[in-house]
mmCIF file of C-alpha atoms and ligand atoms in Angstrom:
data_model
loop_
_atom_site.group_PDB
_atom_site.id
_atom_site.type_symbol
_atom_site.label_atom_id
_atom_site.label_comp_id
_atom_site.label_asym_id
_atom_site.label_seq_id
_atom_site.Cartn_x
_atom_site.Cartn_y
_atom_site.Cartn_z
ATOM 1 C CA MET A 1 26.033 14.316 -1.499
ATOM 2 C CA GLY A 2 22.414 14.356 -0.316
ATOM 3 C CA ILE A 3 20.479 11.156 0.207
ATOM 4 C CA ALA A 4 18.077 12.141 -2.589
ATOM 5 C CA SER A 5 20.874 11.444 -5.032
ATOM 6 C CA TYR A 6 20.386 7.772 -4.347
ATOM 7 C CA GLY A 7 16.707 7.937 -5.265
ATOM 8 C CA LEU A 8 15.137 5.915 -8.071
ATOM 9 C CA SER A 9 14.958 8.896 -10.398
ATOM 10 C CA ILE A 10 18.747 8.938 -10.807
ATOM 11 C CA VAL A 11 19.405 6.717 -13.802
ATOM 12 C CA GLU A 12 22.925 5.655 -14.629
ATOM 13 C CA PRO A 13 23.659 6.348 -18.303
ATOM 14 C CA ALA A 14 25.416 2.988 -18.336
ATOM 15 C CA SER A 15 22.502 1.009 -16.858
ATOM 16 C CA PRO A 16 20.753 -1.708 -18.867
ATOM 17 C CA GLY A 17 17.582 0.417 -18.531
ATOM 18 C CA SER A 18 19.198 3.345 -20.336
ATOM 19 C CA VAL A 19 20.385 1.051 -23.140
ATOM 20 C CA LEU A 20 16.928 -0.507 -23.489
ATOM 21 C CA SER A 21 15.258 2.895 -23.519
ATOM 22 C CA LEU A 22 17.294 4.078 -26.547
ATOM 23 C CA ILE A 23 16.680 0.809 -28.385
ATOM 24 C CA ARG A 24 12.916 0.978 -27.748
ATOM 25 C CA SER A 25 12.664 4.569 -28.971
ATOM 26 C CA GLY A 26 14.845 3.775 -31.991
ATOM 27 C CA GLU A 27 17.221 6.627 -31.095
ATOM 28 C CA ALA A 28 20.175 4.228 -31.061
ATOM 29 C CA THR A 29 20.144 0.647 -32.312
ATOM 30 C CA THR A 30 23.768 -0.359 -32.951
ATOM 31 C CA ARG A 31 26.628 -0.843 -30.461
ATOM 32 C CA ASN A 32 28.427 2.262 -31.740
ATOM 33 C CA GLU A 33 25.315 4.454 -31.671
ATOM 34 C CA LEU A 34 24.532 3.317 -28.121
ATOM 35 C CA ALA A 35 28.082 3.975 -26.921
ATOM 36 C CA GLU A 36 28.070 7.401 -28.543
ATOM 37 C CA GLN A 37 24.649 8.496 -27.269
ATOM 38 C CA LEU A 38 25.238 7.286 -23.720
ATOM 39 C CA GLY A 39 28.854 8.439 -23.592
ATOM 40 C CA ILE A 40 30.036 5.045 -22.347
ATOM 41 C CA ALA A 41 32.607 2.517 -23.547
ATOM 42 C CA ARG A 42 31.644 0.139 -26.335
ATOM 43 C CA SER A 43 32.687 -2.779 -24.105
ATOM 44 C CA THR A 44 30.126 -1.618 -21.487
ATOM 45 C CA VAL A 45 27.441 -1.501 -24.189
ATOM 46 C CA VAL A 46 28.343 -5.051 -25.228
ATOM 47 C CA GLN A 47 28.014 -6.245 -21.617
ATOM 48 C CA ARG A 48 24.616 -4.515 -21.118
ATOM 49 C CA LEU A 49 23.319 -5.912 -24.415
ATOM 50 C CA GLY A 50 24.371 -9.356 -23.208
ATOM 51 C CA VAL A 51 22.327 -8.955 -20.009
ATOM 52 C CA LEU A 52 19.286 -7.640 -21.902
ATOM 53 C CA SER A 53 19.515 -10.410 -24.521
ATOM 54 C CA ALA A 54 19.834 -13.120 -21.864
ATOM 55 C CA ALA A 55 16.639 -11.801 -20.256
ATOM 56 C CA GLY A 56 14.921 -11.940 -23.659
ATOM 57 C CA LEU A 57 14.272 -8.190 -23.765
ATOM 58 C CA VAL A 58 16.509 -7.427 -26.743
ATOM 59 C CA LYS A 59 17.094 -9.316 -29.969
ATOM 60 C CA GLN A 60 19.235 -8.860 -33.059
ATOM 61 C CA ALA A 61 17.209 -7.518 -35.941
ATOM 62 C CA GLY A 62 19.538 -7.561 -38.928
ATOM 63 C CA ASP A 63 22.472 -5.474 -40.058
ATOM 64 C CA ALA A 64 22.796 -1.763 -40.762
ATOM 65 C CA GLN A 65 23.875 -0.627 -44.235
ATOM 66 C CA SER A 66 27.584 -0.146 -44.206
ATOM 67 C CA SER A 67 29.772 1.856 -46.554
ATOM 68 C CA GLY A 68 32.604 -0.578 -45.994
ATOM 69 C CA GLY A 69 33.983 -2.973 -43.416
ATOM 70 C CA ARG A 70 31.803 -5.193 -41.234
ATOM 71 C CA PRO A 71 28.104 -4.240 -41.157
ATOM 72 C CA ALA A 72 26.876 -3.194 -37.704
ATOM 73 C CA SER A 73 24.273 -5.399 -35.990
ATOM 74 C CA ILE A 74 20.959 -3.705 -35.278
ATOM 75 C CA PHE A 75 19.292 -4.421 -31.936
ATOM 76 C CA ALA A 76 15.557 -4.241 -31.330
ATOM 77 C CA PHE A 77 13.256 -4.546 -28.342
ATOM 78 C CA ASP A 78 11.558 -7.960 -28.271
ATOM 79 C CA GLU A 79 7.851 -7.281 -27.807
ATOM 80 C CA ASP A 80 7.315 -10.986 -27.126
ATOM 81 C CA ALA A 81 9.529 -10.801 -24.028
ATOM 82 C CA GLY A 82 6.534 -10.832 -21.709
ATOM 83 C CA LEU A 83 2.876 -10.017 -21.307
ATOM 84 C CA VAL A 84 0.753 -7.399 -19.595
ATOM 85 C CA VAL A 85 -2.805 -8.098 -18.502
ATOM 86 C CA VAL A 86 -5.327 -5.279 -18.426
ATOM 87 C CA GLY A 87 -8.935 -4.509 -17.571
ATOM 88 C CA ASP A 88 -10.979 -1.514 -18.688
ATOM 89 C CA LEU A 89 -13.844 -1.481 -16.180
ATOM 90 C CA GLY A 90 -16.852 0.771 -16.689
ATOM 91 C CA GLN A 91 -19.982 1.067 -14.568
ATOM 92 C CA THR A 92 -21.904 -1.524 -16.591
ATOM 93 C CA GLY A 93 -19.365 -3.287 -18.786
ATOM 94 C CA CYS A 94 -15.778 -4.362 -18.953
ATOM 95 C CA HIS A 95 -13.144 -5.215 -21.525
ATOM 96 C CA LEU A 96 -10.231 -7.430 -20.496
ATOM 97 C CA ALA A 97 -7.134 -8.289 -22.510
ATOM 98 C CA VAL A 98 -3.748 -9.946 -22.484
ATOM 99 C CA CYS A 99 -1.294 -7.851 -24.517
ATOM 100 C CA ASP A 100 2.289 -8.219 -25.708
ATOM 101 C CA LEU A 101 4.891 -5.575 -24.849
ATOM 102 C CA GLY A 102 3.912 -3.591 -27.956
ATOM 103 C CA ALA A 103 0.423 -3.135 -26.381
ATOM 104 C CA ARG A 104 -1.112 -5.450 -28.992
ATOM 105 C CA PRO A 105 -4.026 -7.490 -27.619
ATOM 106 C CA LEU A 106 -3.417 -11.244 -28.003
ATOM 107 C CA ALA A 107 -6.619 -12.359 -26.263
ATOM 108 C CA GLU A 108 -9.693 -10.394 -25.206
ATOM 109 C CA HIS A 109 -12.914 -10.763 -23.271
ATOM 110 C CA THR A 110 -15.839 -8.355 -23.056
ATOM 111 C CA ALA A 111 -18.727 -8.763 -20.639
ATOM 112 C CA SER A 112 -21.361 -6.834 -18.789
ATOM 113 C CA LEU A 113 -20.439 -5.954 -15.252
ATOM 114 C CA SER A 114 -22.012 -4.267 -12.230
ATOM 115 C CA ILE A 115 -19.307 -2.146 -10.659
ATOM 116 C CA ASP A 116 -21.571 -1.708 -7.600
ATOM 117 C CA LYS A 117 -20.978 -5.316 -6.552
ATOM 118 C CA GLY A 118 -17.895 -3.891 -4.846
ATOM 119 C CA PRO A 119 -14.138 -4.284 -5.267
ATOM 120 C CA GLU A 120 -13.642 -7.815 -3.981
ATOM 121 C CA ALA A 121 -16.360 -9.530 -6.041
ATOM 122 C CA VAL A 122 -15.584 -7.541 -9.184
ATOM 123 C CA LEU A 123 -11.794 -7.877 -9.037
ATOM 124 C CA GLU A 124 -11.794 -11.588 -8.117
ATOM 125 C CA TRP A 125 -14.018 -12.140 -11.156
ATOM 126 C CA VAL A 126 -11.682 -10.031 -13.328
ATOM 127 C CA LYS A 127 -8.656 -11.978 -12.062
ATOM 128 C CA ALA A 128 -10.316 -15.319 -12.861
ATOM 129 C CA ARG A 129 -11.181 -14.186 -16.415
ATOM 130 C CA LEU A 130 -7.607 -12.922 -16.946
ATOM 131 C CA SER A 131 -6.288 -16.323 -15.825
ATOM 132 C CA GLU A 132 -8.576 -17.965 -18.407
ATOM 133 C CA LEU A 133 -7.297 -15.652 -21.150
ATOM 134 C CA LEU A 134 -3.711 -16.582 -20.222
ATOM 135 C CA ASP A 135 -4.746 -20.262 -20.332
ATOM 136 C CA ASP A 136 -6.209 -19.771 -23.814
ATOM 137 C CA LEU A 137 -2.773 -18.539 -24.923
ATOM 138 C CA ASP A 138 -0.987 -21.424 -23.159
ATOM 139 C CA ARG A 139 0.682 -18.891 -20.892
ATOM 140 C CA ASP A 140 0.447 -18.169 -17.174
ATOM 141 C CA TRP A 141 0.985 -15.438 -14.591
ATOM 142 C CA SER A 142 4.762 -16.023 -14.546
ATOM 143 C CA ASP A 143 4.845 -14.462 -18.050
ATOM 144 C CA VAL A 144 3.071 -11.321 -16.818
ATOM 145 C CA LEU A 145 5.201 -8.221 -16.196
ATOM 146 C CA GLY A 146 2.426 -5.960 -14.973
ATOM 147 C CA VAL A 147 -1.309 -5.504 -14.462
ATOM 148 C CA GLY A 148 -3.274 -2.392 -15.489
ATOM 149 C CA ILE A 149 -6.808 -1.604 -14.368
ATOM 150 C CA GLY A 150 -9.046 1.322 -15.375
ATOM 151 C CA LEU A 151 -11.950 2.295 -13.104
ATOM 152 C CA PRO A 152 -14.867 4.688 -13.689
ATOM 153 C CA GLY A 153 -14.021 7.232 -10.996
ATOM 154 C CA PRO A 154 -11.176 9.252 -9.462
ATOM 155 C CA VAL A 155 -8.166 7.059 -8.609
ATOM 156 C CA ASP A 156 -5.041 7.915 -6.619
ATOM 157 C CA PHE A 157 -2.489 6.529 -9.064
ATOM 158 C CA ASP A 158 0.334 6.255 -6.511
ATOM 159 C CA THR A 159 -1.621 3.900 -4.226
ATOM 160 C CA GLY A 160 -4.040 2.369 -6.767
ATOM 161 C CA ARG A 161 -6.997 3.289 -4.574
ATOM 162 C CA PRO A 162 -10.227 4.946 -5.781
ATOM 163 C CA VAL A 163 -10.887 8.307 -4.073
ATOM 164 C CA SER A 164 -14.546 8.981 -3.151
ATOM 165 C CA PRO A 165 -15.881 7.650 -6.482
ATOM 166 C CA PRO A 166 -19.515 8.853 -6.640
ATOM 167 C CA ALA A 167 -20.807 6.024 -8.866
ATOM 168 C CA MET A 168 -18.863 3.120 -7.309
ATOM 169 C CA PRO A 169 -20.423 2.223 -3.942
ATOM 170 C CA GLY A 170 -18.038 0.322 -1.660
ATOM 171 C CA TRP A 171 -14.902 1.230 -3.615
ATOM 172 C CA ASP A 172 -13.749 4.323 -1.707
ATOM 173 C CA GLY A 173 -10.143 3.718 -0.625
ATOM 174 C CA ALA A 174 -10.198 0.058 -1.746
ATOM 175 C CA ASP A 175 -6.690 -1.404 -2.068
ATOM 176 C CA VAL A 176 -7.075 -2.650 -5.656
ATOM 177 C CA PRO A 177 -3.472 -3.896 -6.138
ATOM 178 C CA SER A 178 -3.680 -6.093 -2.994
ATOM 179 C CA ILE A 179 -6.351 -8.288 -4.637
ATOM 180 C CA PHE A 180 -3.666 -9.491 -7.064
ATOM 181 C CA THR A 181 -0.901 -10.225 -4.532
ATOM 182 C CA ASP A 182 -1.876 -13.896 -4.125
ATOM 183 C CA THR A 183 -1.495 -14.331 -7.897
ATOM 184 C CA THR A 184 1.441 -12.185 -8.989
ATOM 185 C CA ASP A 185 4.195 -10.051 -7.469
ATOM 186 C CA CYS A 186 4.443 -7.773 -10.509
ATOM 187 C CA PRO A 187 3.319 -4.119 -10.396
ATOM 188 C CA VAL A 188 -0.450 -3.480 -10.450
ATOM 189 C CA LEU A 189 -1.328 -0.004 -11.742
ATOM 190 C CA VAL A 190 -4.777 1.512 -11.433
ATOM 191 C CA ASP A 191 -6.100 4.654 -13.077
ATOM 192 C CA ASN A 192 -9.294 6.349 -14.169
ATOM 193 C CA ASP A 193 -11.046 4.794 -17.206
ATOM 194 C CA ALA A 194 -11.174 7.944 -19.339
ATOM 195 C CA ARG A 195 -7.517 8.563 -18.529
ATOM 196 C CA ILE A 196 -6.379 5.147 -19.824
ATOM 197 C CA MET A 197 -8.443 5.768 -22.972
ATOM 198 C CA ALA A 198 -6.670 9.119 -23.397
ATOM 199 C CA LEU A 199 -3.326 7.343 -22.998
ATOM 200 C CA GLY A 200 -4.269 4.703 -25.570
ATOM 201 C CA GLU A 201 -5.372 7.281 -28.108
ATOM 202 C CA HIS A 202 -2.262 9.364 -27.458
ATOM 203 C CA PHE A 203 0.271 6.538 -27.772
ATOM 204 C CA ALA A 204 -1.375 4.577 -30.575
ATOM 205 C CA ALA A 205 -2.939 7.239 -32.753
ATOM 206 C CA ARG A 206 -2.022 10.778 -31.704
ATOM 207 C CA ALA A 207 1.546 11.069 -30.537
ATOM 208 C CA ASN A 208 1.655 14.367 -32.440
ATOM 209 C CA ASN A 209 -1.098 15.910 -30.265
ATOM 210 C CA PRO A 210 0.776 17.149 -27.166
ATOM 211 C CA HIS A 211 -2.363 18.681 -25.658
ATOM 212 C CA MET A 212 -5.463 16.520 -25.821
ATOM 213 C CA ILE A 213 -8.804 16.079 -24.080
ATOM 214 C CA PHE A 214 -10.355 12.616 -24.375
ATOM 215 C CA VAL A 215 -14.039 12.554 -23.415
ATOM 216 C CA LYS A 216 -15.740 9.260 -22.613
ATOM 217 C CA ILE A 217 -19.535 9.389 -22.969
ATOM 218 C CA GLY A 218 -20.884 6.169 -21.485
ATOM 219 C CA SER A 219 -22.917 5.142 -18.441
ATOM 220 C CA GLY A 220 -21.062 8.048 -16.871
ATOM 221 C CA ILE A 221 -19.082 10.876 -18.425
ATOM 222 C CA GLY A 222 -15.394 11.488 -17.768
ATOM 223 C CA ALA A 223 -12.340 12.949 -19.439
ATOM 224 C CA GLY A 224 -8.625 12.233 -19.629
ATOM 225 C CA LEU A 225 -6.240 15.135 -20.127
ATOM 226 C CA ILE A 226 -2.863 15.070 -21.883
ATOM 227 C CA ALA A 227 -0.720 18.188 -21.434
ATOM 228 C CA ASN A 228 2.745 18.548 -22.957
ATOM 229 C CA GLY A 229 2.556 14.874 -23.948
ATOM 230 C CA ARG A 230 1.991 13.764 -20.361
ATOM 231 C CA ILE A 231 -1.123 12.514 -18.625
ATOM 232 C CA LEU A 232 -2.536 15.004 -16.113
ATOM 233 C CA ARG A 233 -3.779 13.295 -12.935
ATOM 234 C CA GLY A 234 -4.014 16.157 -10.479
ATOM 235 C CA GLU A 235 -3.371 16.149 -6.725
ATOM 236 C CA ARG A 236 -5.690 13.234 -5.878
ATOM 237 C CA GLY A 237 -6.447 11.707 -9.245
ATOM 238 C CA ALA A 238 -9.549 13.770 -9.936
ATOM 239 C CA ALA A 239 -8.208 15.787 -12.892
ATOM 240 C CA GLY A 240 -10.500 15.594 -15.913
ATOM 241 C CA ASP A 241 -13.638 14.778 -13.925
ATOM 242 C CA ILE A 242 -15.755 16.684 -16.436
ATOM 243 C CA GLY A 243 -18.876 14.736 -15.392
ATOM 244 C CA HIS A 244 -19.281 17.054 -12.424
ATOM 245 C CA VAL A 245 -19.164 20.297 -14.351
ATOM 246 C CA VAL A 246 -22.588 21.905 -13.783
ATOM 247 C CA VAL A 247 -24.346 22.353 -17.139
ATOM 248 C CA GLU A 248 -27.971 22.699 -15.974
ATOM 249 C CA PRO A 249 -28.076 24.562 -12.634
ATOM 250 C CA ASN A 250 -31.903 24.383 -12.555
ATOM 251 C CA ALA A 251 -32.138 20.681 -13.366
ATOM 252 C CA ALA A 252 -34.343 18.408 -11.299
ATOM 253 C CA GLU A 253 -31.657 15.730 -11.111
ATOM 254 C CA ILE A 254 -29.397 15.547 -8.075
ATOM 255 C CA CYS A 255 -26.021 14.093 -8.948
ATOM 256 C CA SER A 256 -24.434 11.183 -7.098
ATOM 257 C CA CYS A 257 -21.846 13.728 -5.888
ATOM 258 C CA GLY A 258 -24.624 15.730 -4.171
ATOM 259 C CA ASN A 259 -24.699 18.726 -6.532
ATOM 260 C CA VAL A 260 -27.497 19.682 -8.899
ATOM 261 C CA GLY A 261 -27.236 19.699 -12.690
ATOM 262 C CA CYS A 262 -23.854 17.988 -13.139
ATOM 263 C CA LEU A 263 -23.124 16.845 -16.708
ATOM 264 C CA ASP A 264 -23.078 13.223 -15.524
ATOM 265 C CA ALA A 265 -26.468 13.559 -13.824
ATOM 266 C CA VAL A 266 -28.242 15.102 -16.818
ATOM 267 C CA ALA A 267 -26.433 13.619 -19.822
ATOM 268 C CA GLY A 268 -24.790 10.300 -18.836
ATOM 269 C CA GLY A 269 -26.145 6.895 -19.809
ATOM 270 C CA TRP A 270 -27.748 6.377 -16.400
ATOM 271 C CA ALA A 271 -29.426 9.808 -16.564
ATOM 272 C CA ILE A 272 -31.003 8.906 -19.913
ATOM 273 C CA ALA A 273 -32.028 5.454 -18.668
ATOM 274 C CA ARG A 274 -33.788 7.009 -15.658
ATOM 275 C CA ARG A 275 -35.606 9.429 -17.957
ATOM 276 C CA MET A 276 -36.684 6.655 -20.342
ATOM 277 C CA GLY A 277 -37.955 4.393 -17.574
ATOM 278 C CA ASP A 278 -39.177 0.935 -18.622
ATOM 279 C CA ILE A 279 -38.336 1.478 -22.302
ATOM 280 C CA ALA A 280 -34.600 1.554 -21.537
ATOM 281 C CA PRO A 281 -33.903 0.793 -17.869
ATOM 282 C CA THR A 282 -30.089 0.607 -18.137
ATOM 283 C CA PRO A 283 -27.373 2.398 -20.181
ATOM 284 C CA PRO A 284 -26.787 -0.665 -22.429
ATOM 285 C CA ASP A 285 -30.542 -0.529 -23.308
ATOM 286 C CA VAL A 286 -30.166 3.146 -24.221
ATOM 287 C CA VAL A 287 -27.185 2.310 -26.461
ATOM 288 C CA ARG A 288 -29.056 -0.537 -28.150
ATOM 289 C CA LEU A 289 -32.149 1.592 -28.864
ATOM 290 C CA ALA A 290 -30.060 4.525 -30.121
ATOM 291 C CA ARG A 291 -28.268 2.148 -32.502
ATOM 292 C CA GLU A 292 -31.645 0.938 -33.767
ATOM 293 C CA GLY A 293 -32.750 4.528 -34.390
ATOM 294 C CA HIS A 294 -35.453 4.597 -31.692
ATOM 295 C CA PRO A 295 -36.742 8.231 -31.825
ATOM 296 C CA GLU A 296 -36.668 8.996 -28.094
ATOM 297 C CA ALA A 297 -33.308 7.288 -27.542
ATOM 298 C CA THR A 298 -31.679 9.128 -30.438
ATOM 299 C CA SER A 299 -33.131 12.437 -29.309
ATOM 300 C CA GLN A 300 -31.847 11.826 -25.767
ATOM 301 C CA VAL A 301 -28.300 10.863 -26.794
ATOM 302 C CA ARG A 302 -28.058 13.860 -29.123
ATOM 303 C CA ARG A 303 -29.190 16.128 -26.286
ATOM 304 C CA SER A 304 -26.370 14.577 -24.243
ATOM 305 C CA GLY A 305 -23.953 15.407 -27.049
ATOM 306 C CA ARG A 306 -24.947 19.090 -26.881
ATOM 307 C CA LEU A 307 -24.560 19.187 -23.083
ATOM 308 C CA VAL A 308 -21.179 17.465 -23.306
ATOM 309 C CA GLY A 309 -20.219 20.049 -25.943
ATOM 310 C CA ALA A 310 -21.009 22.887 -23.514
ATOM 311 C CA ALA A 311 -18.768 21.400 -20.808
ATOM 312 C CA VAL A 312 -16.018 20.573 -23.305
ATOM 313 C CA ALA A 313 -16.087 24.161 -24.653
ATOM 314 C CA ASP A 314 -15.218 25.406 -21.142
ATOM 315 C CA ALA A 315 -12.442 22.808 -20.886
ATOM 316 C CA VAL A 316 -11.118 23.914 -24.292
ATOM 317 C CA ASN A 317 -10.997 27.547 -23.128
ATOM 318 C CA LEU A 318 -9.157 26.434 -19.990
ATOM 319 C CA LEU A 319 -6.632 24.073 -21.560
ATOM 320 C CA ASN A 320 -6.277 25.173 -25.219
ATOM 321 C CA PRO A 321 -5.731 21.600 -26.491
ATOM 322 C CA THR A 322 -4.647 20.602 -29.990
ATOM 323 C CA ALA A 323 -7.349 17.915 -30.128
ATOM 324 C CA VAL A 324 -10.580 16.845 -28.475
ATOM 325 C CA VAL A 325 -11.270 13.145 -28.951
ATOM 326 C CA ILE A 326 -14.697 11.670 -28.252
ATOM 327 C CA GLY A 327 -15.290 8.046 -27.285
ATOM 328 C CA GLY A 328 -17.528 5.831 -25.177
ATOM 329 C CA LYS A 329 -20.521 3.644 -26.001
ATOM 330 C CA LEU A 330 -23.065 6.472 -26.082
ATOM 331 C CA ALA A 331 -20.926 8.406 -28.578
ATOM 332 C CA GLU A 332 -20.496 5.290 -30.720
ATOM 333 C CA ALA A 333 -24.247 4.549 -30.709
ATOM 334 C CA ASP A 334 -25.213 7.434 -32.992
ATOM 335 C CA GLU A 335 -22.910 9.560 -35.150
ATOM 336 C CA GLN A 336 -25.064 12.607 -34.449
ATOM 337 C CA VAL A 337 -23.801 12.621 -30.832
ATOM 338 C CA PHE A 338 -20.321 13.466 -32.049
ATOM 339 C CA ALA A 339 -21.730 16.015 -34.498
ATOM 340 C CA ALA A 340 -23.598 17.693 -31.609
ATOM 341 C CA VAL A 341 -20.489 17.878 -29.409
ATOM 342 C CA ARG A 342 -18.486 19.308 -32.273
ATOM 343 C CA GLU A 343 -21.063 21.922 -33.210
ATOM 344 C CA VAL A 344 -21.416 23.245 -29.650
ATOM 345 C CA VAL A 345 -17.664 23.296 -28.957
ATOM 346 C CA TYR A 346 -16.914 25.328 -32.102
ATOM 347 C CA ARG A 347 -19.783 27.687 -31.300
ATOM 348 C CA LYS A 348 -18.995 28.241 -27.612
ATOM 349 C CA ALA A 349 -15.219 27.995 -27.276
ATOM 350 C CA THR A 350 -13.250 31.208 -27.812
ATOM 351 C CA PRO A 351 -11.883 31.738 -31.351
ATOM 352 C CA VAL A 352 -8.279 31.685 -30.141
ATOM 353 C CA ALA A 353 -8.717 28.327 -28.395
ATOM 354 C CA SER A 354 -10.725 26.683 -31.191
ATOM 355 C CA ARG A 355 -9.046 28.065 -34.322
ATOM 356 C CA HIS A 356 -6.618 25.155 -34.765
ATOM 357 C CA LEU A 357 -8.565 22.689 -32.646
ATOM 358 C CA GLU A 358 -9.265 19.261 -34.106
ATOM 359 C CA ILE A 359 -12.358 17.472 -32.819
ATOM 360 C CA ALA A 360 -12.509 13.792 -33.728
ATOM 361 C CA LEU A 361 -14.047 10.475 -32.835
ATOM 362 C CA THR A 362 -11.681 7.996 -31.190
ATOM 363 C CA GLU A 363 -9.589 6.075 -33.718
ATOM 364 C CA LEU A 364 -9.204 3.117 -31.377
ATOM 365 C CA GLY A 365 -12.926 2.859 -30.587
ATOM 366 C CA HIS A 366 -13.716 0.395 -27.815
ATOM 367 C CA MET A 367 -10.049 -0.731 -27.824
ATOM 368 C CA ALA A 368 -8.804 2.615 -26.460
ATOM 369 C CA GLY A 369 -9.068 1.559 -22.801
ATOM 370 C CA VAL A 370 -7.206 -1.760 -22.927
ATOM 371 C CA ILE A 371 -4.526 -0.416 -25.270
ATOM 372 C CA GLY A 372 -4.057 2.608 -23.012
ATOM 373 C CA ALA A 373 -3.869 0.444 -19.890
ATOM 374 C CA ALA A 374 -1.272 -1.755 -21.605
ATOM 375 C CA HIS A 375 0.830 1.303 -22.499
ATOM 376 C CA MET A 376 0.521 2.573 -18.928
ATOM 377 C CA VAL A 377 1.949 -0.695 -17.578
ATOM 378 C CA ILE A 378 4.609 -1.139 -20.277
ATOM 379 C CA GLU A 379 5.975 2.400 -19.845
ATOM 380 C CA HIS A 380 6.086 1.822 -16.082
ATOM 381 C CA VAL A 381 7.850 -1.554 -15.981
ATOM 382 C CA LEU A 382 10.284 -0.644 -18.781
ATOM 383 C CA ALA A 383 11.153 2.802 -17.387
ATOM 384 C CA PRO A 384 14.975 2.927 -17.272
ATOM 385 C CA GLU A 385 15.067 3.043 -13.454
ATOM 386 C CA ARG A 386 12.900 -0.121 -13.139
ATOM 387 C CA VAL A 387 14.539 -2.370 -15.732
ATOM 388 C CA GLY A 388 17.006 -3.483 -13.046
ATOM 389 C CA ASP A 389 14.083 -4.842 -10.939
ATOM 390 C CA LEU A 390 12.715 -6.618 -13.971
ATOM 391 C CA LEU A 391 16.086 -8.259 -14.691
ATOM 392 C CA ASP A 392 16.338 -9.364 -11.020
ATOM 393 C CA ARG A 393 12.889 -10.945 -11.190
ATOM 394 C CA ARG A 394 13.702 -12.642 -14.490
ATOM 395 C CA SER A 395 16.870 -14.201 -13.107
ATOM 396 C CA ALA A 396 15.021 -15.334 -9.957
ATOM 397 C CA GLY A 397 11.871 -16.672 -11.590
ATOM 398 C CA PRO A 398 11.109 -18.848 -14.583
ATOM 399 C CA VAL A 399 12.259 -17.440 -17.906
ATOM 400 C CA HIS A 400 10.202 -18.118 -21.007
HETATM 401 ZN ZN1 ZN B 501 -21.825 15.617 -9.752
#
């Protein structure tokens, strides 16, 4: 037997993690169903359920209808068994939340933020605000099972480090998870902001869209890709970086990546703010004016919508998704932005790729990022092969 057989990916059908996984998905919720589906003895199921119940992860949720004899107890995952804390960080704003294990936000905080203050200042601030949110709920870090952070640039998911992010000075290679080690020993996961939004939209609103492109139009422009129901990260975390698709090769603007005419450099919130000068010096000013119907601001954001549409049409031809979902503050500022994206995509994408394509505004709105980050963490810590670690930590630490 090779050593790889002992790797984490080998999950015992009889492990508590496998039992929990079936209960969470609803595929099996009674002792008999669990024993049957896992092909293990009923007595083993009873023992595993005992371990999971003692750790607070599983609870009894009533009885199944029975045609005779004793009704079978139904088991359910207890979404109150712990918390995840998450931060959706953009270039100029952030949204923080404490969520239960069903990815429901229990406490939230939104604030403006300058990502260019660098990783230490930004993340220490984020950590302090998350501690305050836990305080507000009368909870603390010992209740937290995992941390999820979204950042506006390419991120190497395996290490949690940003990779040459053009719009985040000082963040290249920063060890984001290490900032949290003095506070918690639970997993800290870091991913791109548009990617966590794509995850949120997928899990919470569009589980039936196996192939999806989520486009965030904000201070910068990025995209998260879902293929075959799975998030696509690419070799170094740069998949979906639609902001650096060249849409205006003759543009005057040089992009932060060094190229000319990137989507981000001609259509992102910062690009518009630079063009508008003193009238709207930052992306939040652009959003505010567009909301108020300011003629130049609305004309600029709609122009951005058309340029985004051109880049998205290419992505649609490449990936043939079932849905394109548009989000981000610039898109939410004026409904005509979405209309412009939609019009250009249907006009420019090939008929075969666009025939059954749905183009929609995000259903989760500004919640997409934190809900997606919560799902990212929950799916990670409750993956069957990691439930054993979680049970070890629960028996070692305080149990609530
Ligand atoms: Zn660029």
